[in-house]
Short mmCIF file of C-alpha atoms in Angstrom, two decimals:
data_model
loop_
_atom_site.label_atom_id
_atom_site.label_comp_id
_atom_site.label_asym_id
_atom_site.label_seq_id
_atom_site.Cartn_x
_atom_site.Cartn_y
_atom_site.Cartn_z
CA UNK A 1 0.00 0.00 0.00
CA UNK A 2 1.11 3.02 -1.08
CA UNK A 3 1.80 5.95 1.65
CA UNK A 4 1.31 9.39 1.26
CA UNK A 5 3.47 12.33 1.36
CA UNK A 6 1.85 13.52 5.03
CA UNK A 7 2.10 10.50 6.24
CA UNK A 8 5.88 9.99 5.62
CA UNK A 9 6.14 13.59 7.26
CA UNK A 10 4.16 12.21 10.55
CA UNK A 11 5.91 9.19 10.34
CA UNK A 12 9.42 10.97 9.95
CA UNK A 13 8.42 13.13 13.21
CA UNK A 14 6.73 9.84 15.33
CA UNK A 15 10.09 8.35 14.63
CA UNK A 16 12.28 11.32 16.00
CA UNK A 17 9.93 12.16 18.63
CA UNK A 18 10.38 8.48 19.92
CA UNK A 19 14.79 8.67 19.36
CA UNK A 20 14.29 12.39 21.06
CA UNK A 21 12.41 11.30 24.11
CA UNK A 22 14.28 7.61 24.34
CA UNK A 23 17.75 9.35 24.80
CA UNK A 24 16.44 12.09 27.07
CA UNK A 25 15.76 9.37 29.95
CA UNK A 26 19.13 8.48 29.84
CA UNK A 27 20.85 11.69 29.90
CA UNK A 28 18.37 13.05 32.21
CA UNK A 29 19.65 10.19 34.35
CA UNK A 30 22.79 10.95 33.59
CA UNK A 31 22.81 14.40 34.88
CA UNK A 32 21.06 13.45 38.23
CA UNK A 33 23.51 10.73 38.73
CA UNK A 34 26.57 13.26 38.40
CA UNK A 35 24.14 15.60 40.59
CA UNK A 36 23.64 13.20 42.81
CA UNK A 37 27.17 12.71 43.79
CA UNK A 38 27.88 16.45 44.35
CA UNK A 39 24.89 17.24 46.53
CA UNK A 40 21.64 15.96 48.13
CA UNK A 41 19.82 13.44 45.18
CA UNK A 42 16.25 13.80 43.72
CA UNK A 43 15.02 10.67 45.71
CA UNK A 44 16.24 12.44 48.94
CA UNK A 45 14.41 15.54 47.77
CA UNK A 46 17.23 17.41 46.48
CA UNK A 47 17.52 19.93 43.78
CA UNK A 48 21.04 20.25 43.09
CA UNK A 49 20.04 18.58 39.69
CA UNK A 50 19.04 21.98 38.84
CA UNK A 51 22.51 22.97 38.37
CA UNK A 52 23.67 20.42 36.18
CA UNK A 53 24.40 20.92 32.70
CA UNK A 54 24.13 17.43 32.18
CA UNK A 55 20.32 17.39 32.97
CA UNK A 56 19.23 20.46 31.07
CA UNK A 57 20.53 19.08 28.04
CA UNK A 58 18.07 16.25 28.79
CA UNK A 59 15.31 18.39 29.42
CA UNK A 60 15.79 19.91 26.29
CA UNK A 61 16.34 16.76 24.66
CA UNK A 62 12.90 15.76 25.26
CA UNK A 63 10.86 19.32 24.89
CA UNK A 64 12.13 18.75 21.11
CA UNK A 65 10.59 15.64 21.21
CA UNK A 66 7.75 16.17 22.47
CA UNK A 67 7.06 19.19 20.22
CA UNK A 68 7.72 16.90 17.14
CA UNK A 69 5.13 14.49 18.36
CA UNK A 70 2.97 17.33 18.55
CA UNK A 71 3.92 18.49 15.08
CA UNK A 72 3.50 14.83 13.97
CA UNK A 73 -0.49 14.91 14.42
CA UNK A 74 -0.70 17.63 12.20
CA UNK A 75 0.26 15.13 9.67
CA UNK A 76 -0.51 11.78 10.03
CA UNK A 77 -3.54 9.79 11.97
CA UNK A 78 -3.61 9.44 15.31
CA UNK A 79 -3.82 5.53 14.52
CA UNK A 80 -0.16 5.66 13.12
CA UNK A 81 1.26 8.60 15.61
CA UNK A 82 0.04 7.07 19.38
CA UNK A 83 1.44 3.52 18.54
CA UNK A 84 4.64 4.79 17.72
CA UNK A 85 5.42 6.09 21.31
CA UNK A 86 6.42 2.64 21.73
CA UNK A 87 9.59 3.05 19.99
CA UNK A 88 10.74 5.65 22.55
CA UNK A 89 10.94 2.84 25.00
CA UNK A 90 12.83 0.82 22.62
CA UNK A 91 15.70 3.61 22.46
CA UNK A 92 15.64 4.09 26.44
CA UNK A 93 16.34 0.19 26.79
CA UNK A 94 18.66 0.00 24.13
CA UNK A 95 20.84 3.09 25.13
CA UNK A 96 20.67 2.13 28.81
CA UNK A 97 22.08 -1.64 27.84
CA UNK A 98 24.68 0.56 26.58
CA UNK A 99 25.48 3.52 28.05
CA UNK A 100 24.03 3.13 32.00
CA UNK A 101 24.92 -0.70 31.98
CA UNK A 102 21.61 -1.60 33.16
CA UNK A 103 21.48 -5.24 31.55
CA UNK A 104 19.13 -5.87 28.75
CA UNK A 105 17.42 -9.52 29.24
CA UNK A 106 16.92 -11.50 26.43
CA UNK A 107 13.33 -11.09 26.84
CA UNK A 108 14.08 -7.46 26.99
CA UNK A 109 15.75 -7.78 23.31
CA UNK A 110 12.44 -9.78 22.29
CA UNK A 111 9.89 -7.18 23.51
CA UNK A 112 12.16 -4.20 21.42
CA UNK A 113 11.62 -6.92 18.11
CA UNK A 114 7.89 -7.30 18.92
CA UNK A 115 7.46 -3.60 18.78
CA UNK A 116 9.54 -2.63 16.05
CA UNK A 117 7.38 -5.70 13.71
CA UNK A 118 4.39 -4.55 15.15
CA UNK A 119 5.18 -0.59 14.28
CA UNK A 120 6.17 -1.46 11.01
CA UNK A 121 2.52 -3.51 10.24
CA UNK A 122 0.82 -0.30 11.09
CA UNK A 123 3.16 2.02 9.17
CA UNK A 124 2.40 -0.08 6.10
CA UNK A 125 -1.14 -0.01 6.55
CA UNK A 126 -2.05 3.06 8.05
CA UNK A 127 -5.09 4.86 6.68
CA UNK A 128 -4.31 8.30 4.85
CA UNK A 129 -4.47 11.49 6.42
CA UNK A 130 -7.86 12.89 4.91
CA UNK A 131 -7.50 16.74 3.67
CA UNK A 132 -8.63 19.79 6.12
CA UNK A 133 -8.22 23.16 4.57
CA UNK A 134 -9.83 24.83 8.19
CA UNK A 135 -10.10 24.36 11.59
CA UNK A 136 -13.85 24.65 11.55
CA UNK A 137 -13.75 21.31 9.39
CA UNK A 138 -12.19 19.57 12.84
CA UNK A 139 -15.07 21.70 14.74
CA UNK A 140 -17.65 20.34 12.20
CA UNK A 141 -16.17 16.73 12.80
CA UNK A 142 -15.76 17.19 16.81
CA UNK A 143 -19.14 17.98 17.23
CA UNK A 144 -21.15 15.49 15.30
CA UNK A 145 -23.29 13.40 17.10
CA UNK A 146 -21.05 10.32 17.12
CA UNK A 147 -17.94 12.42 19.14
CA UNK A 148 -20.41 14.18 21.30
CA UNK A 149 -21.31 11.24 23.11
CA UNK A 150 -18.33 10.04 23.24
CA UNK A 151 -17.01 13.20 25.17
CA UNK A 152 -19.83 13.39 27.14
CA UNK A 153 -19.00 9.27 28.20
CA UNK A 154 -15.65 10.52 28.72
CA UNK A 155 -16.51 13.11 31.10
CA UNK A 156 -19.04 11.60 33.06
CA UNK A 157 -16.34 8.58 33.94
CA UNK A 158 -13.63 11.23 34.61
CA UNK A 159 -16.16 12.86 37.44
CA UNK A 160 -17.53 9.78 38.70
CA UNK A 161 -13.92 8.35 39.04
CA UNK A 162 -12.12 11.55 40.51
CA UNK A 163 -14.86 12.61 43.13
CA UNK A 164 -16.10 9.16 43.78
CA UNK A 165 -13.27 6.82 43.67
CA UNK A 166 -10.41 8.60 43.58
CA UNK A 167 -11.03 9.62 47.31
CA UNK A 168 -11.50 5.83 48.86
CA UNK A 169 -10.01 3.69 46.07
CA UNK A 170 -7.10 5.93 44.48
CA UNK A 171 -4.09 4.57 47.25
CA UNK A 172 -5.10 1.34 46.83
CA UNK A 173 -6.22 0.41 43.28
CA UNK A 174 -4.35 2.00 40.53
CA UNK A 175 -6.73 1.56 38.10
CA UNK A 176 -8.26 4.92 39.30
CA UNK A 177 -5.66 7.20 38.48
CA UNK A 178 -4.59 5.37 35.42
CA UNK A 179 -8.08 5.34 34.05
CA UNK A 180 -8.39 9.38 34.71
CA UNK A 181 -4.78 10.07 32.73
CA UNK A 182 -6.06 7.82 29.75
CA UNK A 183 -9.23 8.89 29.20
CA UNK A 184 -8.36 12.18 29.49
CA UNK A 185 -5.34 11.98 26.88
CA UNK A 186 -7.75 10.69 24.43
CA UNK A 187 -9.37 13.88 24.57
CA UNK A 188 -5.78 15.81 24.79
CA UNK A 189 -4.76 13.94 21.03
CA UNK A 190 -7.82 14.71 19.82
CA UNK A 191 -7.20 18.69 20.48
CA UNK A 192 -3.71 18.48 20.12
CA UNK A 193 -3.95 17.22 16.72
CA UNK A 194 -6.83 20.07 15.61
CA UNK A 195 -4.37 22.42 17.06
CA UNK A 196 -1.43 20.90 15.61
CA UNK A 197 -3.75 21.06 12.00
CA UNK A 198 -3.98 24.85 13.04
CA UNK A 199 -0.61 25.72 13.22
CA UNK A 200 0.12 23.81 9.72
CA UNK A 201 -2.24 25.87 8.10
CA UNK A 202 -1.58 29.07 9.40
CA UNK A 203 2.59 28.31 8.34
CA UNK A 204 0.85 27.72 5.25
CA UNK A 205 -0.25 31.60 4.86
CA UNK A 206 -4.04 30.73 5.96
CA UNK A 207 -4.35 32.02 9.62
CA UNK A 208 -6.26 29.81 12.06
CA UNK A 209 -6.07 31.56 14.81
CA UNK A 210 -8.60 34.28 13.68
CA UNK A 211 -11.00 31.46 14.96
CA UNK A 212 -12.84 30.87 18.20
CA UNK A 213 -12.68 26.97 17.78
CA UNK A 214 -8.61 27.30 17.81
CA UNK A 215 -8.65 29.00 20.80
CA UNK A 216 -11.02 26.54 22.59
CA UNK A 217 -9.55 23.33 21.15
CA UNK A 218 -5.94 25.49 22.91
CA UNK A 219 -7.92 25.78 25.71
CA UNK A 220 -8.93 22.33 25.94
CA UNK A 221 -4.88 20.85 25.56
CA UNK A 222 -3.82 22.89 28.29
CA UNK A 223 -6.77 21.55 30.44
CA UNK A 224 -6.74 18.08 29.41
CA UNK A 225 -2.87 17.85 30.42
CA UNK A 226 -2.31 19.47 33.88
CA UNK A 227 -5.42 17.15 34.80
CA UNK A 228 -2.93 13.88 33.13
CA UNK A 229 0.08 15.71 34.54
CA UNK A 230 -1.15 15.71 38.09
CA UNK A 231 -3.11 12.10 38.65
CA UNK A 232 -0.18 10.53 36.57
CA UNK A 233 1.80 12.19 39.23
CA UNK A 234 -0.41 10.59 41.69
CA UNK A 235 -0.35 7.19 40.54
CA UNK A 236 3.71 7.13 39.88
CA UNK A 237 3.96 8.27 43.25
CA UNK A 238 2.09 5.29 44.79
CA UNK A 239 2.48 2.57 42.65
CA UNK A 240 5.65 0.61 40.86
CA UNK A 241 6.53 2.63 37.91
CA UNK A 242 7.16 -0.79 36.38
CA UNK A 243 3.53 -1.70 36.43
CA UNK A 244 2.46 1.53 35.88
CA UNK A 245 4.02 2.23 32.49
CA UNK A 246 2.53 -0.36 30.68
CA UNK A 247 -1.08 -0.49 31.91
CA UNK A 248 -1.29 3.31 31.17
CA UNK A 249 0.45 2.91 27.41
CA UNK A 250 -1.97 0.28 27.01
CA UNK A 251 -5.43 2.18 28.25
CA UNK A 252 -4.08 5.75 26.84
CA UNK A 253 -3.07 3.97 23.19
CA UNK A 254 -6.44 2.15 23.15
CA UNK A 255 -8.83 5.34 24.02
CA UNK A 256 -7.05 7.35 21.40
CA UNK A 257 -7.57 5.13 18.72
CA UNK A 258 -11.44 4.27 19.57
CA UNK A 259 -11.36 8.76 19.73
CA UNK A 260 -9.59 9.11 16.37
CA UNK A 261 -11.57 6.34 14.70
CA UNK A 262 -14.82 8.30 16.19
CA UNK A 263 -13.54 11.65 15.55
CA UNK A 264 -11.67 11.47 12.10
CA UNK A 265 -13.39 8.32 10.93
CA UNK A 266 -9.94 6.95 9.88
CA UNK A 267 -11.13 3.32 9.13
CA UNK A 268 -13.68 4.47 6.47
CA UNK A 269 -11.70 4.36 3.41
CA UNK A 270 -10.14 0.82 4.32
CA UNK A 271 -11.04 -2.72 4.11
CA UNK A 272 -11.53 -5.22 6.76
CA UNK A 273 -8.11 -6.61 6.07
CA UNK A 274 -6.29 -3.58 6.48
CA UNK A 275 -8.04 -2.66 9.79
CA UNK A 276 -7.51 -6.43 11.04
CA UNK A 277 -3.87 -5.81 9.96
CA UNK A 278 -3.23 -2.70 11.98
CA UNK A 279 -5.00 -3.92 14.98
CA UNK A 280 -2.49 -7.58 14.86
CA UNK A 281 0.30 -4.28 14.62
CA UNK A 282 -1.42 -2.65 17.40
CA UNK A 283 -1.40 -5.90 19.56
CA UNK A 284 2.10 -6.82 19.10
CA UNK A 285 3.74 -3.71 19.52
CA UNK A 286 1.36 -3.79 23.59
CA UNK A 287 2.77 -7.40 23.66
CA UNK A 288 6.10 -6.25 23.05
CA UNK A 289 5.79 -3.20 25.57
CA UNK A 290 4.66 -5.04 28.38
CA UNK A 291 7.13 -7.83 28.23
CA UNK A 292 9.88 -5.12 28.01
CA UNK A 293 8.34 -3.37 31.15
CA UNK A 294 7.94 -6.75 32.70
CA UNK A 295 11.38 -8.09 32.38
CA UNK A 296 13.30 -5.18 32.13
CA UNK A 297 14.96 -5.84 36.17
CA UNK A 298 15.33 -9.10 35.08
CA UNK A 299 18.91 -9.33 34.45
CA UNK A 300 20.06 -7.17 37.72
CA UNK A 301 18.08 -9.61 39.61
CA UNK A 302 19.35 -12.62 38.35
CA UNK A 303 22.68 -11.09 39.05
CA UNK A 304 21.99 -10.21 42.76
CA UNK A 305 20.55 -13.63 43.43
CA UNK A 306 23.36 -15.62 41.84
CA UNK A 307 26.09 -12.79 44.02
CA UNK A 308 24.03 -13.77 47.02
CA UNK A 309 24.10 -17.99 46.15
CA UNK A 310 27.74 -17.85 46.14
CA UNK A 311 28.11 -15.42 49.33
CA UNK A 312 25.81 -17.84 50.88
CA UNK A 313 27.54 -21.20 49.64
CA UNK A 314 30.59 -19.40 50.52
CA UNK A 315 29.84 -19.16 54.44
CA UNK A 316 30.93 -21.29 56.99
CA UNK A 317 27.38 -23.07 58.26
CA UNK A 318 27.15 -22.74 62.08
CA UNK A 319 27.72 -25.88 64.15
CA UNK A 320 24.52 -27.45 65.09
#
């Protein structure tokens, strides 16, 4: 199948976005590392971090990449965009094998393969980015019938979960504060690619921003993520990061595809083999995420248990 010119330009960005952000971990670490051995670290509550080079240059690192993922929706679906964030994984693991000689398992290695074959299945069959010459064509499309309910579904759960459950079941079940941060980012992709469309146009000599809708679907981004921001804050805080990671990639990846396929109606112009193509993509690249997640202490702990085998073997017993 052959893929268009916007999509190659999304895909181009997804793919730099996901090097961008991969590498920034590591330097990020990097810096607090080196921080960490001059002053009081992160974990302890420190901020000497603040002053190193080292960790600015990381920050930076992923701000770029995060504003070509942004840039990325303004070109491609969000069915061939979200998936991709896999691949940033992929380049943390990889360069931390490497470069922070945290051991890469071979299970590890397996779960990078499973998303990179299940990244390139939905590259190859992604749907085409249908043409939008305004941002009240996005307006027209958020507000039929269809994506109305589906925002209004959204919201309800949101509430219901954040004054209802949030308060007796958000320490305990993380579930909670993972489902708030992914159904709200379906909502955030959904604006951030209208507003992404917005800036394309108006680069292109036809100003958007003349337009109420810009401004709200603006509006709506900036909402949608300090509400992700702070209950993914929440749940990191609480619960194993290792767990965390890929049950939100999972629900957050899901939402914004059932969203985009509402919204932008990007299965229309595709056959059921196509769609049952991209969905096998979609599956192995979540396969391949969680077993990287899953196994990804693997090696360290293999190594501490065999170093403690041979300390123990080592010892003298007691005399009975």
């Amino acid at each position: 199948m052959s893929i268009s010119s916007d999509n190659v330009r999304g895909l181009a960005l997804a793919l730099s976005s996901g090097i961008f952000i991969g590498s920034s971990f590591i330097v990020k670490k990097k810096g607090l590392k080196r921080a960490g051995a001059l002053g009081v670290r992160a974990g302890a509550g420190g901020f000497s971090y603040l002053y190193e080079p080292l960790w600015w240059v990381g920050m930076i690192t992923m701000i770029v990449g995060e504003i070509a993922n942004f840039a990325a929706y303004a070109f491609a679906p969000a069915i061939l965009v979200t998936p991709l964030g896999a691949l940033s994984i992929i380049v943390s693991a990889v360069l931390a094998h490497f470069i922070l000689k945290e051991q890469l398992h071979i299970f590890g290695v397996l779960g990078c393969i499973l998303c990179v074959v299940g990244s390139i299945s939905i590259v190859l069959h992604a749907p085409q980015e249908k043409s939008i010459e305004s941002v009240k064509q996005v307006w027209f499309l958020a507000t039929e019938p269809g994506f109305v309910v589906y925002t209004a579904l959204v919201l309800v759960m949101v509430l219901v979960l954040i004054f209802q459950f949030a308060p007796r079941y958000g320490d305990s079940h993380m579930m909670v504060y993972v489902g708030i941060c992914s159904l709200m980012g379906s909502l955030t992709v959904m604006s951030v690619k209208a507003v992404g469309i917005a800036l394309k146009l108006t680069f292109e000599g036809s100003n958007q921003f003349v337009y109420v809708q810009t401004w709200f679907f603006t509006f709506v981004v900036i909402l949608c993520c300090l509400t992700q921001m702070n209950y993914l804050n929440k749940a990191l805080d609480i619960f194993n990061t290792a767990v965390i990671s890929p049950v939100y990639y999972v629900m957050f990846t899901s939402l914004t595809i059932v969203a985009s396929m509402i919204m932008f109606k990007d299965w229309d112009s595709q056959n059921a083999s196509q769609i049952a193509t991209e969905l096998c993509g979609f599956v192995t690249i979540l396969s391949g995420t969680f077993l990287l997640h899953r196994t990804k202490d693997m090696g360290s702990t293999d190594s501490t248990l065999e170093q403690t085998i041979l300390t123990n073997s080592c010892t003298p017993s007691s005399p009975s």
